[in-house]
């Protein structure tokens, strides 16, 4: 997933190696630069802070998962495709599990720093939904992204402690939560549609969005002259 030539790749890989060895709290930017064979100036040109390195890692994982995603059969449901994508994501993350376990433990006690990863985490799950062919327009899009982010966060915790080769606990937790999330989303979308229909019932008959308001009839205009008026 990481090449040996890009400064960015070298830095991300070095940060993860150090996080596994000494923990995220004790890994400094200077340590990362030294481990990657870079100067601090090189590191600053690529990243703004340690959290930015984690965001770059998330984006790289997204790319790898989407590249590995196979064309799904037409009869496969979006939920099943999403299940496959997230399990592929865990396969991609497997070599970095030790580092992620220590980083996750560190961030669990520091919600302020964890909040800095919220946008990139939502973006990751948006791309997972896109890869699964889920609907990402309309009022339900935000619900889908937020819901999958919450599901993934819980299953990620299970995965961190699941050391079995087949990841049975992880798969069971993911399947259960996706099924529950799908039912909840269906109810939420039905409620939203019902509310829209109810709200439309209070609109004046014949009203259309963007239609100008009716104006009172004006006085009849005087007859036009037979020839243009001078000046």
CSV table of N, CA and C in Angstrom, one decimal, residues 56-148:
chain,number,residue,atom,x,y,z
A,56,UNK,N,-4.1,11.1,6.4
A,56,UNK,CA,-3.5,10.6,5.2
A,56,UNK,C,-3.6,9.0,5.1
A,57,UNK,N,-3.4,8.4,6.3
A,57,UNK,CA,-3.5,6.9,6.3
A,57,UNK,C,-4.9,6.5,6.0
A,58,UNK,N,-5.9,7.2,6.5
A,58,UNK,CA,-7.3,6.8,6.2
A,58,UNK,C,-7.6,6.9,4.7
A,59,UNK,N,-7.1,8.0,4.1
A,59,UNK,CA,-7.4,8.2,2.7
A,59,UNK,C,-6.7,7.1,1.9
A,60,UNK,N,-5.5,6.7,2.3
A,60,UNK,CA,-4.8,5.7,1.6
A,60,UNK,C,-5.5,4.3,1.7
A,61,UNK,N,-6.0,4.1,2.9
A,61,UNK,CA,-6.8,2.8,3.0
A,61,UNK,C,-8.1,2.9,2.1
A,62,UNK,N,-8.7,4.0,2.1
A,62,UNK,CA,-9.9,4.1,1.2
A,62,UNK,C,-9.5,3.7,-0.3
A,63,UNK,N,-8.4,4.3,-0.7
A,63,UNK,CA,-7.9,4.0,-2.1
A,63,UNK,C,-7.7,2.5,-2.3
A,64,UNK,N,-7.0,1.9,-1.3
A,64,UNK,CA,-6.7,0.5,-1.4
A,64,UNK,C,-8.0,-0.4,-1.4
A,65,UNK,N,-8.9,-0.1,-0.6
A,65,UNK,CA,-10.1,-0.9,-0.5
A,65,UNK,C,-10.9,-0.8,-1.8
A,66,UNK,N,-11.1,0.5,-2.3
A,66,UNK,CA,-11.8,0.7,-3.5
A,66,UNK,C,-11.1,0.0,-4.7
A,67,UNK,N,-9.8,0.0,-4.7
A,67,UNK,CA,-9.0,-0.7,-5.8
A,67,UNK,C,-9.2,-2.2,-5.7
A,68,UNK,N,-9.4,-2.7,-4.5
A,68,UNK,CA,-9.5,-4.2,-4.4
A,68,UNK,C,-11.0,-4.6,-4.6
A,69,UNK,N,-11.9,-3.7,-4.5
A,69,UNK,CA,-13.3,-4.0,-4.6
A,69,UNK,C,-13.6,-4.7,-6.0
A,70,UNK,N,-14.3,-5.8,-5.9
A,70,UNK,CA,-14.7,-6.5,-7.1
A,70,UNK,C,-16.1,-6.0,-7.6
A,71,UNK,N,-16.3,-6.1,-8.9
A,71,UNK,CA,-17.6,-5.8,-9.5
A,71,UNK,C,-18.6,-6.7,-8.9
A,72,UNK,N,-19.6,-6.1,-8.2
A,72,UNK,CA,-20.6,-7.0,-7.5
A,72,UNK,C,-21.7,-7.5,-8.5
A,73,UNK,N,-22.2,-8.7,-8.3
A,73,UNK,CA,-23.3,-9.2,-9.2
A,73,UNK,C,-24.5,-8.3,-9.0
A,74,UNK,N,-25.2,-8.3,-10.1
A,74,UNK,CA,-26.4,-7.4,-10.1
A,74,UNK,C,-27.4,-7.7,-9.1
A,75,UNK,N,-27.5,-9.0,-8.7
A,75,UNK,CA,-28.5,-9.4,-7.7
A,75,UNK,C,-28.1,-9.1,-6.3
A,76,UNK,N,-26.8,-8.8,-6.1
A,76,UNK,CA,-26.3,-8.6,-4.7
A,76,UNK,C,-26.8,-7.2,-4.2
A,77,UNK,N,-27.3,-7.2,-2.9
A,77,UNK,CA,-27.9,-6.0,-2.4
A,77,UNK,C,-26.8,-5.1,-1.9
A,78,UNK,N,-27.1,-3.8,-1.8
A,78,UNK,CA,-26.1,-2.8,-1.3
A,78,UNK,C,-25.6,-3.2,0.0
A,79,UNK,N,-26.4,-3.7,0.9
A,79,UNK,CA,-26.0,-4.1,2.2
A,79,UNK,C,-24.9,-5.2,2.1
A,80,UNK,N,-25.1,-6.2,1.3
A,80,UNK,CA,-24.1,-7.3,1.1
A,80,UNK,C,-22.8,-6.8,0.5
A,81,UNK,N,-22.9,-5.8,-0.4
A,81,UNK,CA,-21.7,-5.2,-1.0
A,81,UNK,C,-21.0,-4.4,0.0
A,82,UNK,N,-21.7,-3.8,0.9
A,82,UNK,CA,-21.1,-3.0,2.0
A,82,UNK,C,-20.4,-3.9,3.0
A,83,UNK,N,-21.0,-5.0,3.3
A,83,UNK,CA,-20.4,-6.0,4.2
A,83,UNK,C,-19.1,-6.4,3.6
A,84,UNK,N,-19.0,-6.7,2.3
A,84,UNK,CA,-17.8,-7.2,1.7
A,84,UNK,C,-16.7,-6.1,1.7
A,85,UNK,N,-17.1,-4.8,1.4
A,85,UNK,CA,-16.2,-3.7,1.4
A,85,UNK,C,-15.6,-3.5,2.8
A,86,UNK,N,-16.4,-3.5,3.8
A,86,UNK,CA,-15.8,-3.3,5.1
A,86,UNK,C,-14.9,-4.4,5.6
A,87,UNK,N,-15.3,-5.7,5.2
A,87,UNK,CA,-14.4,-6.8,5.6
A,87,UNK,C,-13.1,-6.6,4.8
A,88,UNK,N,-13.2,-6.2,3.5
A,88,UNK,CA,-11.9,-5.9,2.8
A,88,UNK,C,-11.1,-4.8,3.5
A,89,UNK,N,-11.8,-3.8,4.0
A,89,UNK,CA,-11.1,-2.8,4.7
A,89,UNK,C,-10.3,-3.3,5.9
A,90,UNK,N,-10.9,-4.3,6.6
A,90,UNK,CA,-10.2,-4.9,7.8
A,90,UNK,C,-9.0,-5.7,7.3
A,91,UNK,N,-9.2,-6.3,6.1
A,91,UNK,CA,-8.0,-7.0,5.6
A,91,UNK,C,-6.9,-6.1,5.3
A,92,UNK,N,-7.2,-4.9,4.7
A,92,UNK,CA,-6.2,-3.9,4.4
A,92,UNK,C,-5.5,-3.4,5.7
A,93,UNK,N,-6.3,-3.3,6.7
A,93,UNK,CA,-5.8,-2.7,8.0
A,93,UNK,C,-5.0,-3.7,8.8
A,94,UNK,N,-5.1,-5.0,8.5
A,94,UNK,CA,-4.6,-6.1,9.3
A,94,UNK,C,-3.1,-5.9,9.6
A,95,UNK,N,-2.2,-5.5,8.7
A,95,UNK,CA,-0.8,-5.3,9.0
A,95,UNK,C,-0.5,-4.2,10.0
A,96,UNK,N,-1.5,-3.4,10.2
A,96,UNK,CA,-1.3,-2.2,11.1
A,96,UNK,C,-2.1,-2.3,12.4
A,97,UNK,N,-2.6,-3.5,12.6
A,97,UNK,CA,-3.5,-3.7,13.8
A,97,UNK,C,-2.9,-3.3,15.1
A,98,UNK,N,-1.6,-3.7,15.3
A,98,UNK,CA,-0.9,-3.3,16.5
A,98,UNK,C,-0.8,-1.9,16.7
A,99,UNK,N,-0.5,-1.1,15.7
A,99,UNK,CA,-0.4,0.3,15.8
A,99,UNK,C,-1.8,1.0,16.0
A,100,UNK,N,-2.8,0.5,15.3
A,100,UNK,CA,-4.1,1.0,15.4
A,100,UNK,C,-4.7,0.8,16.8
A,101,UNK,N,-4.3,-0.3,17.4
A,101,UNK,CA,-4.8,-0.6,18.8
A,101,UNK,C,-4.3,0.4,19.8
A,102,UNK,N,-3.0,0.7,19.6
A,102,UNK,CA,-2.4,1.7,20.5
A,102,UNK,C,-2.9,3.1,20.2
A,103,UNK,N,-3.1,3.5,19.0
A,103,UNK,CA,-3.6,4.8,18.6
A,103,UNK,C,-5.0,4.9,19.1
A,104,UNK,N,-5.8,3.9,18.9
A,104,UNK,CA,-7.2,3.9,19.4
A,104,UNK,C,-7.3,4.1,20.9
A,105,UNK,N,-6.5,3.4,21.6
A,105,UNK,CA,-6.5,3.5,23.1
A,105,UNK,C,-6.1,5.0,23.5
A,106,UNK,N,-5.2,5.5,22.8
A,106,UNK,CA,-4.7,6.9,23.1
A,106,UNK,C,-5.9,7.9,22.8
A,107,UNK,N,-6.5,7.8,21.7
A,107,UNK,CA,-7.6,8.7,21.3
A,107,UNK,C,-8.8,8.6,22.1
A,108,UNK,N,-9.1,7.4,22.7
A,108,UNK,CA,-10.2,7.2,23.5
A,108,UNK,C,-10.3,8.0,24.7
A,109,UNK,N,-9.1,8.4,25.2
A,109,UNK,CA,-9.0,9.3,26.4
A,109,UNK,C,-8.8,10.8,26.0
A,110,UNK,N,-8.8,11.1,24.7
A,110,UNK,CA,-8.6,12.4,24.3
A,110,UNK,C,-9.6,12.8,23.2
A,111,UNK,N,-10.9,13.0,23.6
A,111,UNK,CA,-11.9,13.3,22.6
A,111,UNK,C,-11.7,14.5,21.8
A,112,UNK,N,-10.9,15.5,22.3
A,112,UNK,CA,-10.6,16.6,21.4
A,112,UNK,C,-9.8,16.3,20.2
A,113,UNK,N,-8.8,15.4,20.4
A,113,UNK,CA,-7.9,15.0,19.3
A,113,UNK,C,-8.7,14.1,18.4
A,114,UNK,N,-9.5,13.2,19.0
A,114,UNK,CA,-10.3,12.3,18.2
A,114,UNK,C,-11.3,13.0,17.3
A,115,UNK,N,-11.8,14.1,17.8
A,115,UNK,CA,-12.8,14.9,17.0
A,115,UNK,C,-12.1,15.5,15.8
A,116,UNK,N,-10.8,15.7,15.8
A,116,UNK,CA,-10.1,16.2,14.6
A,116,UNK,C,-10.1,15.2,13.4
A,117,UNK,N,-10.4,13.9,13.7
A,117,UNK,CA,-10.5,12.9,12.7
A,117,UNK,C,-11.9,12.6,12.2
A,118,UNK,N,-12.9,13.4,12.8
A,118,UNK,CA,-14.3,13.1,12.5
A,118,UNK,C,-14.6,13.3,11.0
A,119,UNK,N,-14.1,14.4,10.4
A,119,UNK,CA,-14.5,14.7,9.0
A,119,UNK,C,-13.9,13.6,8.1
A,120,UNK,N,-12.6,13.2,8.3
A,120,UNK,CA,-12.0,12.2,7.4
A,120,UNK,C,-12.6,10.8,7.6
A,121,UNK,N,-13.1,10.6,8.9
A,121,UNK,CA,-13.8,9.3,9.1
A,121,UNK,C,-15.1,9.3,8.4
A,122,UNK,N,-15.9,10.4,8.4
A,122,UNK,CA,-17.1,10.4,7.7
A,122,UNK,C,-16.9,10.3,6.2
A,123,UNK,N,-15.8,10.9,5.7
A,123,UNK,CA,-15.5,10.8,4.3
A,123,UNK,C,-15.1,9.4,3.9
A,124,UNK,N,-14.4,8.7,4.7
A,124,UNK,CA,-14.1,7.3,4.5
A,124,UNK,C,-15.4,6.4,4.3
A,125,UNK,N,-16.3,6.6,5.2
A,125,UNK,CA,-17.5,5.8,5.1
A,125,UNK,C,-18.4,6.3,4.0
A,126,UNK,N,-18.3,7.6,3.6
A,126,UNK,CA,-19.0,8.0,2.4
A,126,UNK,C,-18.5,7.2,1.2
A,127,UNK,N,-17.2,7.0,1.1
A,127,UNK,CA,-16.6,6.3,-0.1
A,127,UNK,C,-16.9,4.8,0.0
A,128,UNK,N,-17.1,4.3,1.2
A,128,UNK,CA,-17.5,2.9,1.3
A,128,UNK,C,-18.9,2.7,0.8
A,129,UNK,N,-19.8,3.7,1.1
A,129,UNK,CA,-21.1,3.6,0.6
A,129,UNK,C,-21.2,3.8,-0.9
A,130,UNK,N,-20.3,4.7,-1.4
A,130,UNK,CA,-20.3,4.9,-2.9
A,130,UNK,C,-19.8,3.6,-3.5
A,131,UNK,N,-18.8,2.9,-2.9
A,131,UNK,CA,-18.3,1.7,-3.5
A,131,UNK,C,-19.3,0.6,-3.5
A,132,UNK,N,-20.3,0.6,-2.5
A,132,UNK,CA,-21.3,-0.4,-2.4
A,132,UNK,C,-22.5,-0.1,-3.3
A,133,UNK,N,-22.5,1.1,-4.0
A,133,UNK,CA,-23.6,1.5,-4.8
A,133,UNK,C,-24.8,2.0,-4.1
A,134,UNK,N,-24.6,2.5,-2.8
A,134,UNK,CA,-25.7,3.0,-2.0
A,134,UNK,C,-26.2,4.3,-2.6
A,135,UNK,N,-27.4,4.7,-2.3
A,135,UNK,CA,-27.9,5.9,-2.7
A,135,UNK,C,-27.3,7.1,-1.9
A,136,UNK,N,-26.8,8.1,-2.5
A,136,UNK,CA,-26.1,9.1,-1.8
A,136,UNK,C,-26.6,10.5,-2.1
A,137,UNK,N,-27.9,10.6,-2.5
A,137,UNK,CA,-28.5,11.9,-2.8
A,137,UNK,C,-29.8,11.9,-2.0
A,138,UNK,N,-30.3,13.1,-1.8
A,138,UNK,CA,-31.5,13.2,-1.1
A,138,UNK,C,-31.3,13.4,0.4
A,139,UNK,N,-32.4,13.5,1.2
A,139,UNK,CA,-32.2,13.7,2.6
A,139,UNK,C,-31.7,12.5,3.4
A,140,UNK,N,-31.7,11.3,2.8
A,140,UNK,CA,-31.3,10.2,3.5
A,140,UNK,C,-29.7,10.0,3.4
A,141,UNK,N,-29.1,10.8,2.6
A,141,UNK,CA,-27.6,10.6,2.4
A,141,UNK,C,-26.8,10.8,3.7
A,142,UNK,N,-27.1,11.9,4.3
A,142,UNK,CA,-26.4,12.2,5.6
A,142,UNK,C,-26.7,11.2,6.6
A,143,UNK,N,-27.9,10.6,6.7
A,143,UNK,CA,-28.3,9.6,7.6
A,143,UNK,C,-27.5,8.3,7.4
A,144,UNK,N,-27.3,8.0,6.1
A,144,UNK,CA,-26.6,6.8,5.7
A,144,UNK,C,-25.1,6.9,6.1
A,145,UNK,N,-24.5,8.1,5.8
A,145,UNK,CA,-23.1,8.3,6.2
A,145,UNK,C,-22.9,8.3,7.7
A,146,UNK,N,-23.7,9.0,8.4
A,146,UNK,CA,-23.6,9.1,9.9
A,146,UNK,C,-23.8,7.7,10.5
A,147,UNK,N,-24.9,7.0,10.0
A,147,UNK,CA,-25.2,5.7,10.5
A,147,UNK,C,-24.1,4.7,10.3
A,148,UNK,N,-23.5,4.7,9.1
A,148,UNK,CA,-22.4,3.7,8.8
A,148,UNK,C,-21.2,4.0,9.6
